[in-house]
Amino acid sequence: MIRTEELLLNVGPQHPSTHGVFRIIVKLDGEVITEATPVIGYLHRGTEKLAENLTYTQVIPYTDRMDYVSAMTNNYVLCHAVETLMDLEIPERAEFLRLIVMELQRIASHLVWWGTYLLDIGAMSPFLYAFREREMIVNMFNELCGARLTYFYMRVGGVKWDAPEGWIDKVRDFIPYMREKLDEYEQLVSGNEIFLARVKGVGTYDAQSAIDFGLSGANLRSTGVKFDLRKDQPYSIYDRFDFDVPVQTAGDCYARYLVRFEEIKQSLRILEQAVEQFPEDGQIMAKVPRVIRPPEGEVYTRIESPRGEIGCHIVSKKKPQPYRLKFRRPSFVNLQILPKLLVGETMTNLVTILGGIDIVLGEVDG
Amino acid sequence: MNLLQDLTFSSFMWFLSGAVVLLAVVLGFVTYAIYFERKVIGWIQLRKGPNRVGPLGLFQTVADVLKLLLKEDTIPRNADRFLFILAPVIAFVPAFVVLATIPYTSLLQFADLNVGLLYYFALSSISTIGILLGGWASNNKYSLLGGMRSAAQMISYEVPLVMSVVGVVLLSGSLSLNTIVEGQAGGFWQWNILPQFVGFIIFIIAAVSELNRTPFDLPEAESELVAGYHVEYSGFRFAFFMLAEYVYVYAIAALTTVLFLGGWHSPLPFLDFIPAIVWFILKFLSIVFFLFWIRATLPRIRVDHLMSLGWKVLLPLALVNIFVTTIVIELIKYFK
Amino acid sequence: MKGIVKGMGVTLKNLTKKKVTHQYPDVPLEMPDRFRGVQHFDPEKCIVCNQCMNICPTDCIDLIGKKNPDPEKKGKVIDTYDINFEICILCDLCTEVCPTEAIVMTNNFELATYSRDDLFKNMEWLNDNNTNVRKENSINIPPKKAKKEEK
Ligand code: SF4
Ligand code: SF4
């Protein structure tokens, strides 16, 4: 007797396209997904709990390891929260350095996303091209702060290192180079019919559900909501620069692709201005006591990481250690919409949609 | 030497030695095709490609194959043992057998069958069964999905593949590959690629799909199905699947050369002094290079698009192509 | 079709471009001076102030001091000093706080071993690891003084 059966397929935790240890249990009817249950927590390290026993400075290297593709913005959100609590004035030069590394980081992070996304979709070369450019940024970071992935560059009150000689020029030279490479990427991928057919109209949701699920970053902006904390709640010195917030309205994977691609260009614009205005001289560290004891109170600060709104909530009891530390991790929040998007899609689209959300498992699991 | 002559002991020995030589040539080709593929893709991706084993990494594939042969041969406990063992054989044998009809030059050919083309397509579709069996017998969900995909894909692309060459057959009036090449003598303007350009495009697309190569590598789609139908295979059984795949690359490249690029004929008459086999190899290699090149560039196509491309675009186009070719041939005959 | 053809053009162009890969184990990787690699430890300089142990966010430094064998001198000298590189995250904090630059970073990063036990490095090993030592280390030395030293 012939009968059909639903197939329970375990995708992950070790699967090439889950970008780490992420697991989805999907019910398949043929190739069509009827139910998807994400399982997370394989990379949980309890950063927030660990932080309760660490001084503020000691927590910063832990933030490096949350969203390891974009460590600089994570550094910043924590420092920024503590600084807000302490009402610290950050020296100009330090602010500029922070901004430059954050924007470089945004480019690097989007390049990783671009490369791996294309790899998920089946094209191999873009991955290596993207990593060639990312390598340049990583090398610059290496010169600046001595690490290639877990930078631990920012401190409460400023940054650890001043820019070495010629470093700013390297950033300046990088901008036109990257623009040229972006054109090449566009030729290679953005017009490719197979690619367009894979991403257009896939994983669509509207602005309302994006807001309901609390999505942020490119996932939100792809639905037409123009919300970017760099503009809407300027932190650091973003209000001094002229840049646009790219928005798309389609809400599908292609819209997210375009938003991220355009964001790289806007970051280059910011960098261009920042490099020009970079102060000649100045302190890189504010006057901070050796042991940081923020006044009693609570603070929540949020910034725009490459993946969306990353927030940091500190409850301080005037101790060197935070009483409670909580991160709003954009990858974790953005992932919540996944089960909804997957129902009715095929296995192939699972990869496209998951990649389109752009998660980093270190951040999802905390 | 012709397979169709009477079988005596001496002719049998002849065939045997010929087959062994061909096998050696094919294995050599596969070894260096893999090496070459990795090099080309490496270069395109700004890498160096294999360069550790032997001078310039020339022995890389040999080392890889040795490693595969030395590996533990695992058969999953819940697999269908008999079919699991049989599948790689079924996949490989037809791949090798189809090579018999390929004419390399007017003299160098194993069997000049008068239904050569038909023979090729008939046998090559058997490999699909091997892949499907492998996917089924492994008793793994990923491999099952891969096997199903490959069955669907190969069956749907078999049709436009065969249809696309009907135009060529009409032009030369024969199914024998030798005759088809003979009809293309006298310079590149005589090659079938010009009158049959639509057919050529359809043939290439369908052929890449038949080969399960990027952008049609859905059965193995490593980012979705991990490895598809051969996910449970290891050691030399896996090697057999790989081998079948590359032998088909060889076969398809040779077939394209024969059908559309004028086989062993030189593109310009005054270049005739260069031996025929050189022309054949040159054309053959450029096809192989093309396959590697698209692998390095294109993303993978989606299953439903694949099906609609096959049935809704390629097949009607191929039919129109046949129709137009017939009309043109008849008109030419009428006006002559 | 147009997009595909364009893409093919890009890959073909890259075919002949200069390769960007590094022949790593054959050609050693040069790291910039600030690179945070495996530490070098100088027992002579250490004053057993325990600051490095206290600041370490992963608690991977173990040190024991003993009384100065020279009865005329005060203070302690270091007896054992171990870093467990299974958990050291090379964050730079220990070298940052050390007042005497007894522990400093080097540019060496090759730590791969076959056994986890080999990652437990003692004082001797850390002392021998004295190549490619980083130039700027402690921030405890006030900047003015540091500048004078340079002169
Ligand atoms: S580098 Fe960081 S983790 Fe390693 S020993 Fe020093 S303080 Fe501890
Ligand atoms: S901080 Fe420096 S001086 Fe103090 S115990 Fe550590 S290594 Fe010794």
mmCIF file of N, CA and C and ligand atoms in Angstrom, chain C residues 41 46-52 63 81 98-100 102-103, ligand 2:
data_model
loop_
_atom_site.group_PDB
_atom_site.id
_atom_site.type_symbol
_atom_site.label_atom_id
_atom_site.label_comp_id
_atom_site.label_asym_id
_atom_site.label_seq_id
_atom_site.Cartn_x
_atom_site.Cartn_y
_atom_site.Cartn_z
ATOM 1 N N PHE C 41 57.176 36.340 30.402
ATOM 2 C CA PHE C 41 57.185 36.724 31.812
ATOM 3 C C PHE C 41 58.628 36.811 32.293
ATOM 4 N N CYS C 46 59.140 40.947 38.493
ATOM 5 C CA CYS C 46 57.860 40.797 39.187
ATOM 6 C C CYS C 46 58.005 41.147 40.664
ATOM 7 N N ILE C 47 57.032 41.925 41.163
ATOM 8 C CA ILE C 47 57.071 42.292 42.574
ATOM 9 C C ILE C 47 55.926 41.632 43.342
ATOM 10 N N VAL C 48 55.322 40.651 42.720
ATOM 11 C CA VAL C 48 54.244 39.877 43.332
ATOM 12 C C VAL C 48 53.160 40.793 43.909
ATOM 13 N N CYS C 49 52.678 41.653 43.061
ATOM 14 C CA CYS C 49 51.634 42.557 43.530
ATOM 15 C C CYS C 49 50.253 41.977 43.286
ATOM 16 N N ASN C 50 50.183 40.861 42.608
ATOM 17 C CA ASN C 50 48.919 40.151 42.376
ATOM 18 C C ASN C 50 47.913 40.897 41.508
ATOM 19 N N GLN C 51 48.320 42.000 40.950
ATOM 20 C CA GLN C 51 47.344 42.751 40.155
ATOM 21 C C GLN C 51 46.921 41.965 38.925
ATOM 22 N N CYS C 52 47.872 41.312 38.292
ATOM 23 C CA CYS C 52 47.529 40.579 37.073
ATOM 24 C C CYS C 52 46.542 39.468 37.382
ATOM 25 N N LEU C 63 49.678 32.429 40.669
ATOM 26 C CA LEU C 63 51.045 32.787 41.043
ATOM 27 C C LEU C 63 51.205 32.666 42.547
ATOM 28 N N TYR C 81 54.592 30.778 38.645
ATOM 29 C CA TYR C 81 53.717 31.648 37.860
ATOM 30 C C TYR C 81 53.230 30.837 36.667
ATOM 31 N N CYS C 98 50.173 45.438 34.953
ATOM 32 C CA CYS C 98 51.428 45.115 35.629
ATOM 33 C C CYS C 98 52.281 46.379 35.772
ATOM 34 N N PRO C 99 52.632 46.742 37.012
ATOM 35 C CA PRO C 99 53.340 48.004 37.202
ATOM 36 C C PRO C 99 54.804 47.947 36.758
ATOM 37 N N THR C 100 55.345 46.779 36.605
ATOM 38 C CA THR C 100 56.772 46.693 36.303
ATOM 39 C C THR C 100 57.045 46.100 34.929
ATOM 40 N N ALA C 102 56.520 43.157 34.121
ATOM 41 C CA ALA C 102 57.073 41.808 34.297
ATOM 42 C C ALA C 102 56.396 40.850 33.341
ATOM 43 N N ILE C 103 55.101 41.095 33.125
ATOM 44 C CA ILE C 103 54.420 40.270 32.138
ATOM 45 C C ILE C 103 54.095 41.146 30.939
HETATM 46 S S1 SF4 D 2 51.114 42.392 37.883
HETATM 47 FE FE1 SF4 D 2 53.214 42.162 37.183
HETATM 48 S S2 SF4 D 2 54.409 42.540 39.007
HETATM 49 FE FE2 SF4 D 2 52.315 42.197 39.714
HETATM 50 S S3 SF4 D 2 52.261 40.008 40.140
HETATM 51 FE FE3 SF4 D 2 51.588 40.242 38.027
HETATM 52 S S4 SF4 D 2 53.434 40.005 36.843
HETATM 53 FE FE4 SF4 D 2 54.099 40.349 38.940
#
